[in-house]
Amino acid sequence: MGAAKKRRTRGLPWLVVGLWAVLLAVAGPFAAKLGDVQHDRATDYLPASADSTQVAELQDRLPGGETTELVLVYHRATGLTAADRVTAQTQVTGIAHRHRLAGGAPHGIPSADGTTLMYPVVSDEPGTDEKKQQTFVEDIRHVARSQGELNVRVGGPGALATDAQAVYSSLGGPLLYTTVAVVAILLILIYRSPLLWMVPLVVAGLADFLARAAAYGLNQAFGTTISGQSAGIMTILVFGAGTDYALLLVSRYREELRRQERPYDAMRAALRGCGPAVLASSGTVSAGLLCLLAAGLNSSRGMGPLGTVGVLCALAAMLTLLPAVLVLLGRRVFWPLVPAHGSEPRVRRSLFAAMGSSAGRRPLTVLACGAALLGALALGALNLPGALEQLDSFVDPPESVTAMETVARAYPDQSAQPIEIMTPSRRSDAALATAEATRGVADAREGRTGAGWTEITVTASAPPQSAAETATIEALRHRLPGSHVGGPSAQQLDLEDTNARDRLVVVPIVLVSVLLILVVLLRSLVAPLLLVAAVVTVWGAALGIGGLVFGPLFGFHGTDPGLALLSFVFLVALGVDYGIFLVHRMREEALHGAEPVEAALTALRTTGGVIASAGLVLAATFAVLTNMGLVPLVELGLVIAVGVLLDTFLVRTYLVTSASVALGRRVWWPGPLSRPVPGADRTPEPVSA
């Protein structure tokens, strides 16, 4: 009987590894296709009901399909020469011979100061294919090249979209490599072992591979929107959350190896001990992320399922593949600090024990000071810059941005970014007259007609995405009922409006969902309210720090409209995740008869180190986003990383512990733990200020 059991315990880890090998082999072809379904156009982010989305869809039905609009900008700081104009005309004529342009070779528009010549280029040749559009723009840039001091730049909506797509496409490799490097360094420092750090890192990499296949499956089955941002954050979550779960499991496994002779038995005990907390925390994070399904913005709505897939794949890998590999490697994986059976861990002075003691002595003072600090930091949110404009979205401005900046300086009274109107053909004449008479419109021309709709291209007199141009777009929408107003600036306006709506809808859903899960898990009302209030204050403080550094330190000219919502969802979900580890252990201690003060301090002493390590890893993985080339990613990564650090080293250690000590048994109200145990010492607990 013993021999048969021993064979089973040896065979089970190998079976788990074999099943994962088969699963990854099946997932391989699908994971490789994720990039093919990734889209980063503004209209891919917007809901189908948005006015600018309607314009893009109607334009696709017109003869020739979607057009690619570019602006060729010829500029000499000292003024264009006759030779410069000949060079410009020669290059533009060459482009017209190589590509199908609307109306043939375009005519140049000189600036009033004589330094710049602008050629609008419109072509339906690439259609809606993003790769063909990129090839088209690259070929135009190959022909339109600078000559000495004559600077030639290609801008316009098509070039901006191509440059943005190039940045998003380049995120995958650098994001993955940087994340792996950061996690590897932290694991080496935490484990102090030349071998152990590799195991959770490799397992996390395999989980990310599986998550990419699952994300592709979601897209094919349900049409889930996949953007460069959501795919990148999914990878961050796999490595961040997966490493956190690994830290908890390995820490408990190390303890059990001192009590159990066989690694298999030690791992089984470790899974029984920390498995429920890991499952509960991952479930809470997933529920919080899935609340994004209520968002109207396609990019936000798609990020919910993708983030959930990342967390669940990390959970599955860390609770099945990681234990199997650790058991097969045995105790030697911990070398040189091998936990021998029957040995006692070396007792070291605990930082978290000292922090808990200070919180236990004067909980109200600690709580008041911490709350005041977070409140002061939150005031920095008042300094957040306004909405981020499209031209300011790049950390290092590409050619398309410099081109449009040159246009803005040379043509201060003319917009180079068209406003597109789609109107029913039977009312096109009246719509054109109305558009021409609208305040802020410099020019309006009728274009293509088809499928019962007519396109009207409007040029505003104000610069792109300025307050005056926004007023013109809103006036056109008001004065042209039944028509749709789109174009790049209108798309940005719709993004801001949809994000504002999503904040009002999603934030309450996240709070209620997380609160209900915590109530069921902790069997209390006060403790869940405490945790939720803590993470909300952390979110406010993290946004405040963003307001203090985005403009003054980083030089950002705007805040991404989706920053507030996405940072809220991630910080609430991930912050409550760590709160579960602490308060769940506190509840365990209370169930075993510990008094409230003792339970709170014991929970902090026993979980503080693991939570701190996990928080450092998670913050570091999100901080990787600050090294990417897009301002929205930098802002999101910074706010979440700072929030996780505040949550880990201030809120969890000091504030939640202090509040628990101050509340005593009331923290478990109205559950049975809120009532004194018969026969226990009823001396009032010391709560000093």
XYZ file of C-alpha atoms in Angstrom:
689
model
C 0.000 0.000 0.000
C 2.811 2.406 0.898
C 4.729 1.582 -2.300
C 1.630 2.208 -4.438
C 1.049 5.550 -2.744
C 4.680 6.500 -3.261
C 4.426 5.700 -6.968
C 1.303 7.849 -7.241
C 2.953 10.791 -5.519
C 5.917 10.507 -7.873
C 3.746 10.171 -10.959
C 1.312 13.019 -10.307
C 3.826 15.872 -10.749
C 5.043 14.322 -14.000
C 1.430 13.995 -15.165
C 0.799 17.691 -14.451
C 3.931 18.705 -16.368
C 2.898 16.474 -19.274
C -0.600 17.967 -19.408
C 0.867 21.460 -19.491
C 3.190 20.458 -22.312
C 0.204 19.257 -24.350
C -1.806 22.382 -23.494
C 1.000 24.717 -24.558
C 1.549 22.778 -27.780
C -2.137 23.202 -28.653
C -2.101 26.884 -27.654
C 1.029 27.711 -29.671
C -0.546 28.458 -33.078
C -3.236 30.641 -31.488
C -0.827 32.625 -29.296
C 1.185 33.540 -32.397
C -1.910 35.092 -34.014
C -2.691 37.593 -31.261
C -0.808 40.380 -33.040
C -2.919 39.852 -36.162
C -6.133 40.843 -34.347
C -4.629 43.796 -32.479
C -5.963 47.192 -33.611
C -5.119 50.646 -32.312
C -7.132 53.071 -34.437
C -9.260 55.575 -32.541
C -12.420 54.146 -34.125
C -11.480 50.689 -32.811
C -11.502 52.129 -29.288
C -14.812 53.980 -29.623
C -18.264 52.393 -29.233
C -20.236 51.672 -32.386
C -22.812 54.302 -31.390
C -20.293 57.175 -31.347
C -20.861 59.795 -34.030
C -17.286 59.597 -35.307
C -17.477 55.798 -35.484
C -20.586 56.090 -37.629
C -18.680 58.387 -39.979
C -15.797 55.902 -40.340
C -18.181 53.015 -41.038
C -20.163 55.007 -43.618
C -16.960 56.128 -45.337
C -15.979 52.481 -45.764
C -19.168 51.946 -47.806
C -18.428 54.781 -50.210
C -16.735 54.119 -53.563
C -13.047 53.564 -52.873
C -13.596 52.744 -49.223
C -11.612 54.445 -46.488
C -9.140 57.116 -47.553
C -5.696 57.751 -46.114
C -5.117 61.465 -45.600
C -1.591 62.865 -45.389
C 0.034 66.274 -45.343
C 3.417 66.815 -46.999
C 5.221 69.682 -45.281
C 8.176 71.441 -46.933
C 9.888 73.913 -44.612
C 13.004 76.080 -44.614
C 13.493 78.293 -41.551
C 15.012 81.140 -43.587
C 12.310 81.000 -46.252
C 11.695 78.668 -49.187
C 13.777 79.226 -52.336
C 12.724 78.718 -55.943
C 14.776 75.513 -55.997
C 12.888 74.301 -52.907
C 9.574 74.768 -54.693
C 10.858 72.874 -57.719
C 12.044 70.038 -55.459
C 8.663 69.917 -53.735
C 6.730 69.855 -57.013
C 9.006 67.149 -58.438
C 8.542 64.911 -55.384
C 4.772 65.420 -55.294
C 4.493 64.639 -59.018
C 6.519 61.472 -58.468
C 4.161 60.431 -55.683
C 1.145 61.010 -57.948
C 2.706 58.728 -60.572
C 3.398 55.968 -58.023
C 0.040 56.039 -56.234
C -3.629 56.654 -56.934
C -4.414 60.062 -55.438
C -7.802 61.736 -55.248
C -7.793 64.511 -57.852
C -4.297 63.688 -59.091
C -1.214 65.601 -57.970
C -2.205 68.064 -55.194
C -1.497 71.799 -55.290
C 0.756 73.363 -52.683
C -0.551 75.826 -50.111
C 2.126 78.385 -49.160
C 2.312 79.882 -45.701
C 2.019 83.636 -45.244
C 5.602 83.951 -43.986
C 7.039 82.057 -46.989
C 8.785 79.394 -44.883
C 6.438 76.472 -45.522
C 4.626 74.737 -48.361
C 1.872 72.246 -47.526
C 0.468 69.592 -49.886
C -2.703 67.701 -48.804
C -2.543 64.116 -50.111
C -5.633 61.881 -50.151
C -5.704 58.302 -51.443
C -8.066 55.351 -51.168
C -5.383 52.976 -52.427
C -4.576 51.272 -49.055
C -8.248 50.961 -48.078
C -8.862 49.794 -44.519
C -5.901 47.402 -44.365
C -3.539 48.712 -41.656
C -0.463 47.005 -43.134
C -1.162 48.480 -46.573
C -1.626 51.904 -44.986
C 1.730 51.559 -43.246
C 3.413 50.537 -46.523
C 1.751 53.450 -48.299
C 2.975 55.993 -45.718
C 6.495 54.542 -45.711
C 6.681 54.803 -49.510
C 5.500 58.423 -49.436
C 8.224 59.174 -46.888
C 10.783 57.431 -49.073
C 9.954 59.776 -51.959
C 9.387 62.968 -49.932
C 12.864 63.364 -48.426
C 14.717 66.335 -46.982
C 17.283 68.116 -49.163
C 19.965 69.930 -47.178
C 18.284 72.642 -45.084
C 14.934 71.933 -46.740
C 13.095 69.850 -44.157
C 10.428 67.537 -45.533
C 8.013 65.835 -43.169
C 4.914 63.681 -43.746
C 2.075 64.299 -41.306
C -1.698 64.197 -41.265
C -4.148 61.671 -39.784
C -2.809 58.734 -41.818
C 0.796 59.356 -40.769
C -0.199 59.845 -37.116
C -2.106 56.548 -37.130
C 0.840 54.764 -38.763
C 3.325 56.115 -36.217
C 1.036 55.185 -33.322
C 0.595 51.683 -34.728
C 4.377 51.333 -35.064
C 4.841 52.215 -31.385
C 2.136 49.791 -30.254
C 3.540 47.029 -32.455
C 6.987 47.509 -30.940
C 5.717 47.240 -27.360
C 5.439 43.450 -27.265
C 9.115 42.526 -27.304
C 10.568 45.322 -25.122
C 7.667 45.107 -22.681
C 8.112 41.354 -22.231
C 11.912 41.471 -21.976
C 11.925 44.378 -19.539
C 9.250 42.769 -17.379
C 11.159 39.486 -17.255
C 14.388 41.271 -16.345
C 12.767 43.307 -13.561
C 10.999 40.290 -12.050
C 14.182 38.193 -12.298
C 16.236 40.775 -10.396
C 13.626 41.072 -7.642
C 13.252 37.303 -7.286
C 17.015 36.859 -7.004
C 17.100 39.453 -4.215
C 14.099 37.928 -2.451
C 15.072 34.241 -2.685
C 18.881 34.589 -2.574
C 19.164 31.387 -4.568
C 20.849 30.833 -7.957
C 18.123 28.399 -9.069
C 14.855 29.072 -7.278
C 14.140 32.433 -8.952
C 14.080 30.815 -12.396
C 11.213 28.458 -11.592
C 8.378 30.973 -10.999
C 9.737 33.188 -13.758
C 9.629 30.407 -16.367
C 6.191 29.315 -15.173
C 4.946 32.913 -15.468
C 6.316 33.050 -19.019
C 4.393 29.904 -19.938
C 1.266 31.355 -18.343
C 1.667 34.477 -20.500
C 1.975 32.279 -23.595
C -1.264 30.509 -22.654
C -2.976 33.846 -21.931
C -2.127 35.112 -25.416
C -3.775 32.055 -26.945
C -6.837 32.504 -24.731
C -7.043 36.202 -25.654
C -7.017 35.297 -29.343
C -9.813 32.809 -28.640
C -11.878 35.539 -26.952
C -11.469 37.736 -30.004
C -12.550 35.003 -32.393
C -15.462 33.789 -30.266
C -16.872 37.052 -28.905
C -15.214 39.818 -30.924
C -13.349 41.110 -27.856
C -11.391 44.251 -28.753
C -7.616 43.739 -28.521
C -5.387 46.805 -28.467
C -1.692 47.267 -27.859
C -2.502 48.701 -24.447
C -4.726 45.830 -23.307
C -2.331 43.163 -24.619
C 0.587 44.821 -22.828
C -1.294 45.139 -19.536
C -2.344 41.486 -19.777
C 1.350 40.517 -19.865
C 2.037 42.809 -16.890
C -0.766 41.152 -14.919
C 0.419 37.631 -15.737
C 3.926 38.306 -14.453
C 2.879 40.594 -11.594
C -0.012 38.575 -10.199
C 1.617 35.241 -11.050
C 4.810 36.144 -9.203
C 2.749 37.314 -6.224
C 0.971 33.968 -6.035
C 4.313 32.198 -6.393
C 5.786 34.200 -3.500
C 2.916 33.177 -1.231
C 3.094 29.525 -2.250
C 6.885 29.214 -2.033
C 6.939 30.925 1.362
C 4.387 28.482 2.742
C 6.107 25.536 1.021
C 9.405 26.453 2.672
C 7.689 26.406 6.069
C 6.093 23.025 5.420
C 9.385 21.481 4.272
C 10.663 21.964 7.822
C 7.655 20.030 9.133
C 7.230 17.379 6.412
C 9.817 14.843 5.318
C 8.675 14.490 1.704
C 8.356 17.474 -0.668
C 5.082 16.084 -2.005
C 3.477 16.163 1.449
C 4.920 19.600 2.129
C 3.478 20.967 -1.096
C 0.079 19.452 -0.407
C 0.038 21.139 3.002
C 1.182 24.421 1.474
C -1.609 24.347 -1.099
C -4.157 23.628 1.617
C -2.814 26.501 3.675
C -2.476 29.316 1.149
C -4.653 28.025 -1.699
C -7.957 29.448 -0.388
C -6.476 32.934 0.089
C -4.924 32.872 -3.393
C -8.198 31.711 -4.938
C -10.156 34.385 -3.085
C -7.753 37.159 -4.057
C -7.623 36.149 -7.726
C -11.403 35.919 -7.765
C -11.679 39.437 -6.384
C -9.232 40.830 -8.949
C -11.072 39.052 -11.773
C -14.439 40.332 -10.599
C -13.110 43.880 -10.440
C -11.643 43.668 -13.932
C -14.802 42.142 -15.396
C -16.710 45.232 -14.274
C -15.044 46.940 -17.234
C -17.511 45.045 -19.424
C -19.961 47.791 -18.487
C -17.738 50.407 -20.135
C -18.808 51.966 -23.396
C -15.277 52.371 -24.707
C -14.252 49.279 -26.670
C -10.656 49.437 -25.439
C -11.723 49.551 -21.774
C -14.402 46.913 -22.250
C -11.883 44.608 -23.945
C -9.311 45.135 -21.214
C -11.625 43.550 -18.615
C -11.731 40.058 -20.174
C -8.076 40.222 -21.225
C -6.941 41.175 -17.738
C -9.102 38.438 -16.260
C -7.640 35.881 -18.669
C -4.146 36.960 -17.608
C -4.934 36.610 -13.901
C -6.646 33.222 -14.311
C -3.846 31.799 -16.479
C -1.319 32.973 -13.877
C -3.432 31.391 -11.131
C -3.730 28.070 -12.955
C 0.007 27.927 -13.638
C 1.029 28.839 -10.102
C -1.348 26.355 -8.449
C -0.599 23.410 -10.757
C 2.585 23.670 -12.833
C 4.697 25.509 -10.240
C 3.937 23.007 -7.433
C 4.667 20.082 -9.756
C 8.039 21.504 -10.835
C 9.037 22.382 -7.264
C 8.188 18.876 -6.041
C 10.198 17.290 -8.860
C 13.213 19.479 -8.080
C 12.990 18.705 -4.359
C 14.671 20.603 -1.539
C 17.789 21.353 -3.569
C 15.933 24.079 -5.466
C 16.366 26.268 -2.340
C 20.166 25.931 -2.308
C 22.122 27.341 -0.538
C 19.400 28.048 2.078
C 17.903 24.535 2.047
C 15.079 24.072 4.627
C 15.998 20.794 6.343
C 13.290 18.582 7.814
C 12.908 19.253 11.534
C 14.962 22.440 11.486
C 13.831 25.758 12.893
C 13.989 28.957 10.845
C 16.508 31.515 11.950
C 14.805 34.138 14.079
C 15.489 37.608 12.791
C 14.261 40.978 13.921
C 11.148 41.706 11.894
C 10.594 45.151 10.443
C 6.883 44.476 10.303
C 6.800 43.417 13.936
C 8.323 46.780 14.844
C 5.845 48.608 12.609
C 2.980 46.669 14.120
C 4.124 47.526 17.633
C 4.070 51.249 16.879
C 0.637 50.930 15.292
C -0.583 48.957 18.289
C 0.631 51.509 20.846
C -0.965 54.612 19.309
C -3.406 53.446 16.634
C -5.489 56.614 16.451
C -2.418 58.839 16.074
C -0.996 56.621 13.340
C -4.366 56.477 11.598
C -4.851 60.243 11.706
C -1.339 61.013 10.438
C -1.602 58.472 7.620
C -5.008 59.743 6.548
C -3.742 63.340 6.579
C -0.755 62.370 4.412
C -2.918 60.580 1.853
C -5.382 63.468 1.815
C -2.599 65.980 1.208
C -1.208 63.882 -1.652
C -4.678 63.577 -3.184
C -4.845 67.369 -3.513
C -2.181 67.059 -6.206
C -4.890 65.685 -8.519
C -6.097 69.279 -8.863
C -2.850 69.936 -10.735
C -3.432 67.241 -13.367
C -3.114 68.720 -16.878
C -6.147 68.769 -19.166
C -7.122 66.110 -21.686
C -4.228 64.702 -23.685
C -4.262 65.727 -27.337
C -3.328 63.264 -30.057
C -0.144 65.141 -30.973
C 1.048 64.969 -27.354
C 0.601 61.193 -27.019
C 4.196 60.288 -27.870
C 7.078 60.512 -25.411
C 9.487 61.096 -28.313
C 7.558 62.908 -31.074
C 7.725 61.006 -34.407
C 7.873 62.608 -37.845
C 4.096 62.979 -38.110
C 3.968 65.060 -34.927
C 6.840 67.362 -35.918
C 5.158 67.849 -39.289
C 1.891 68.938 -37.693
C 3.709 71.200 -35.231
C 5.360 72.928 -38.203
C 1.950 73.335 -39.841
C 0.461 74.773 -36.653
C 3.203 77.425 -36.490
C 3.171 78.277 -40.202
C -0.623 78.308 -40.631
C -1.974 79.643 -37.313
C -5.364 80.534 -38.820
C -5.996 77.269 -40.664
C -6.495 73.687 -39.538
C -4.705 70.915 -41.407
C -6.933 68.237 -39.859
C -10.281 67.824 -41.649
C -13.674 67.434 -40.032
C -15.666 64.783 -41.900
C -19.452 64.975 -42.215
C -21.628 62.151 -43.539
C -25.086 63.385 -44.494
C -28.010 61.762 -46.325
C -27.579 62.473 -50.031
C -31.091 63.879 -50.394
C -30.143 66.687 -47.973
C -26.528 67.155 -49.054
C -27.009 70.616 -50.613
C -28.717 71.960 -47.501
C -26.108 70.329 -45.264
C -23.263 71.858 -47.275
C -24.851 75.315 -47.009
C -25.372 74.906 -43.284
C -21.778 73.766 -42.780
C -20.432 76.749 -44.732
C -22.513 79.114 -42.604
C -21.389 77.583 -39.285
C -19.133 79.739 -37.167
C -15.530 78.535 -37.176
C -15.721 76.840 -40.602
C -13.100 78.107 -43.052
C -14.031 75.830 -45.948
C -16.538 73.064 -46.759
C -16.512 70.851 -49.858
C -18.684 67.987 -51.038
C -16.856 64.723 -51.863
C -17.803 61.293 -52.550
C -21.351 59.935 -52.687
C -22.676 56.381 -52.337
C -25.132 54.097 -50.518
C -27.460 57.052 -49.902
C -24.820 59.136 -48.113
C -22.631 62.061 -49.130
C -19.308 63.063 -47.633
C -18.606 66.704 -46.785
C -15.070 67.697 -45.798
C -14.863 70.732 -43.526
C -11.761 72.753 -42.675
C -11.959 74.624 -39.383
C -10.320 77.992 -38.898
C -9.005 76.989 -35.451
C -6.038 74.696 -34.716
C -6.753 70.947 -34.285
C -8.214 69.881 -30.911
C -8.377 73.449 -29.642
C -11.349 74.756 -27.683
C -12.465 76.746 -30.732
C -12.355 73.692 -33.013
C -14.271 71.654 -30.414
C -16.950 74.360 -30.398
C -17.146 74.139 -34.194
C -17.613 70.340 -34.077
C -20.345 70.652 -31.459
C -22.058 73.376 -33.470
C -22.027 71.208 -36.608
C -23.544 68.293 -34.710
C -26.240 70.546 -33.300
C -27.078 72.206 -36.623
C -27.021 69.007 -38.724
C -29.482 66.544 -37.141
C -29.522 63.223 -38.941
C -25.923 63.708 -40.088
C -22.768 62.367 -38.449
C -19.664 64.441 -37.704
C -16.315 62.661 -37.444
C -12.636 62.967 -38.207
C -9.614 62.826 -35.854
C -10.658 65.729 -33.611
C -14.231 64.470 -33.350
C -12.904 61.026 -32.451
C -10.850 62.519 -29.626
C -13.898 64.415 -28.391
C -15.961 61.212 -28.419
C -13.194 59.418 -26.514
C -13.336 62.020 -23.753
C -17.137 61.957 -23.575
C -17.282 58.152 -23.472
C -14.609 57.988 -20.777
C -16.569 60.467 -18.667
C -19.679 58.314 -19.024
C -17.742 55.152 -18.193
C -16.447 56.633 -14.933
C -19.998 57.300 -13.763
C -21.102 53.752 -14.626
C -18.125 51.504 -13.914
C -16.799 52.994 -10.661
C -19.977 52.267 -8.619
C -20.195 48.761 -10.108
C -16.593 48.017 -9.114
C -17.119 49.293 -5.572
C -20.342 47.351 -5.034
C -18.965 44.131 -6.575
C -15.747 44.155 -4.557
C -17.608 45.083 -1.387
C -20.083 42.209 -1.771
C -17.269 39.699 -2.367
C -15.442 40.903 0.736
C -18.609 40.724 2.844
C -19.112 37.084 1.838
C -15.440 36.224 2.316
C -14.875 37.988 5.648
C -18.426 37.635 7.038
C -18.394 41.235 8.159
C -19.508 44.675 7.033
C -16.964 46.848 8.814
C -13.791 45.086 7.606
C -14.854 45.207 3.914
C -15.773 48.887 4.208
C -12.379 49.532 5.807
C -10.522 47.799 2.961
C -12.515 49.527 0.224
C -12.081 52.949 1.856
C -8.345 52.282 2.110
C -7.901 51.467 -1.582
C -10.004 54.455 -2.666
C -7.778 56.807 -0.646
C -4.714 55.149 -2.185
C -6.147 55.783 -5.662
C -6.721 59.455 -4.855
C -3.198 59.850 -3.456
C -1.632 58.095 -6.475
C -3.503 60.384 -8.884
C -2.359 63.327 -6.781
C 1.277 62.292 -7.132
C 0.655 62.043 -10.863
C -0.584 65.624 -10.851
C 2.607 66.723 -9.105
C 4.982 65.057 -11.591
C 3.270 64.695 -14.984
C 3.673 68.310 -16.024
C 6.490 69.706 -13.841
C 8.789 66.665 -13.988
C 7.943 64.781 -17.192
C 6.723 67.699 -19.271
C 3.466 66.007 -20.296
C 0.929 68.397 -21.811
C -2.164 66.402 -20.941
C -3.720 63.502 -19.048
C -5.101 60.482 -20.862
C -8.928 60.568 -20.564
C -8.994 56.903 -19.517
C -6.394 57.252 -16.740
C -8.802 57.853 -13.862
C -11.047 54.886 -14.668
C -8.355 52.320 -15.481
C -6.145 53.260 -12.531
C -9.181 53.074 -10.234
C -10.162 49.596 -11.401
C -6.616 48.231 -11.140
C -5.762 49.823 -7.794
C -9.047 48.809 -6.176
C -8.845 45.234 -7.474
C -5.141 44.755 -6.715
C -5.236 46.694 -3.440
C -8.102 44.627 -2.089
C -6.117 41.583 -3.233
C -3.379 42.387 -0.702
C -5.948 43.370 1.899
C -7.422 39.894 1.679
C -4.067 38.304 2.564
C -3.745 40.471 5.679
C -7.329 40.509 6.947
C -7.930 36.839 6.101
C -4.951 35.932 8.317
C -6.284 38.300 10.975
C -9.607 36.485 10.887
C -7.864 33.100 11.176
C -6.064 34.278 14.287
C -9.345 35.565 15.746
C -11.039 32.241 15.029
C -8.285 30.507 17.019
C -9.064 32.660 20.041
C -6.632 35.549 19.660
C -7.779 38.903 20.962
C -8.242 41.647 18.331
C -4.977 43.467 19.032
C -3.000 40.234 19.056
C -4.734 38.996 15.893
C -3.963 42.208 13.991
C -0.310 42.342 15.003
C 0.243 38.611 14.387
C -1.298 38.912 10.918
C 0.993 41.815 10.077
C 4.070 40.044 11.438
C 3.413 36.816 9.540
C 2.181 38.227 6.211
C 3.974 41.577 6.076
C 7.156 40.246 4.476
C 5.343 38.310 1.763
C 2.960 41.187 1.036
C 5.899 43.608 0.833
C 7.740 41.337 -1.613
C 4.611 40.846 -3.692
C 3.915 44.584 -3.707
C 7.443 45.366 -4.859
C 7.161 42.881 -7.720
C 3.743 44.134 -8.824
C 4.777 47.792 -8.632
C 7.957 47.052 -10.585
C 6.057 45.253 -13.353
C 3.657 48.159 -13.817
C 6.587 50.587 -13.641
C 7.880 48.890 -16.796
C 5.145 50.790 -18.663
C 6.922 54.066 -17.859
C 9.705 52.988 -20.224
C 7.331 52.654 -23.185
C 6.979 55.314 -25.873
C 3.393 56.450 -25.289
C 2.296 59.007 -22.710
C -0.969 57.166 -21.778
C 1.029 54.036 -20.883
C 3.610 56.014 -18.914
C 0.889 57.779 -16.935
C -1.025 54.581 -16.217
C 2.095 52.643 -15.219
C 3.312 55.388 -12.901
C -0.007 55.897 -11.107
C -0.551 52.165 -10.541
C 3.058 51.534 -9.447
C 2.962 54.419 -6.961
C -0.456 53.326 -5.725
C 0.696 49.750 -5.133
C 3.720 50.984 -3.154
C 1.558 53.296 -1.028
C -0.879 50.474 -0.434
C 1.858 47.983 0.475
C 4.054 50.059 2.765
C 1.635 52.578 4.272
C -1.972 51.488 4.064
C -1.625 47.721 4.673
C 1.109 47.974 7.294
C 0.066 51.019 9.260
C -3.430 52.228 8.474
C -5.414 48.986 8.160
C -3.585 47.514 11.152
C -4.127 50.689 13.214
C -7.796 50.835 12.285
C -8.225 47.164 13.204
C -6.562 47.715 16.582
C -8.671 50.825 17.259
C -11.936 49.116 16.297
C -11.197 45.924 18.189
C -13.922 43.318 17.786
C -16.122 45.866 16.053
C -14.089 45.314 12.888
C -15.937 41.990 12.484
C -19.427 43.443 13.033
C -22.065 42.021 12.684
C -20.449 38.574 12.481
C -19.952 36.278 15.466
C -16.347 37.400 15.903
C -17.635 40.865 16.872
C -19.053 39.443 20.111
C -16.821 38.741 23.124
C -16.020 35.097 23.800
C -17.741 33.900 27.018
C -15.218 33.574 29.798
C -12.545 35.616 28.010
C -10.848 38.612 29.542
C -13.219 41.540 29.102
C -10.780 44.216 30.130
C -11.083 47.100 27.644
C -8.384 47.077 25.017
C -5.935 49.974 25.236
C -6.554 52.442 22.446
C -4.407 55.508 23.021
C -4.048 58.548 20.890
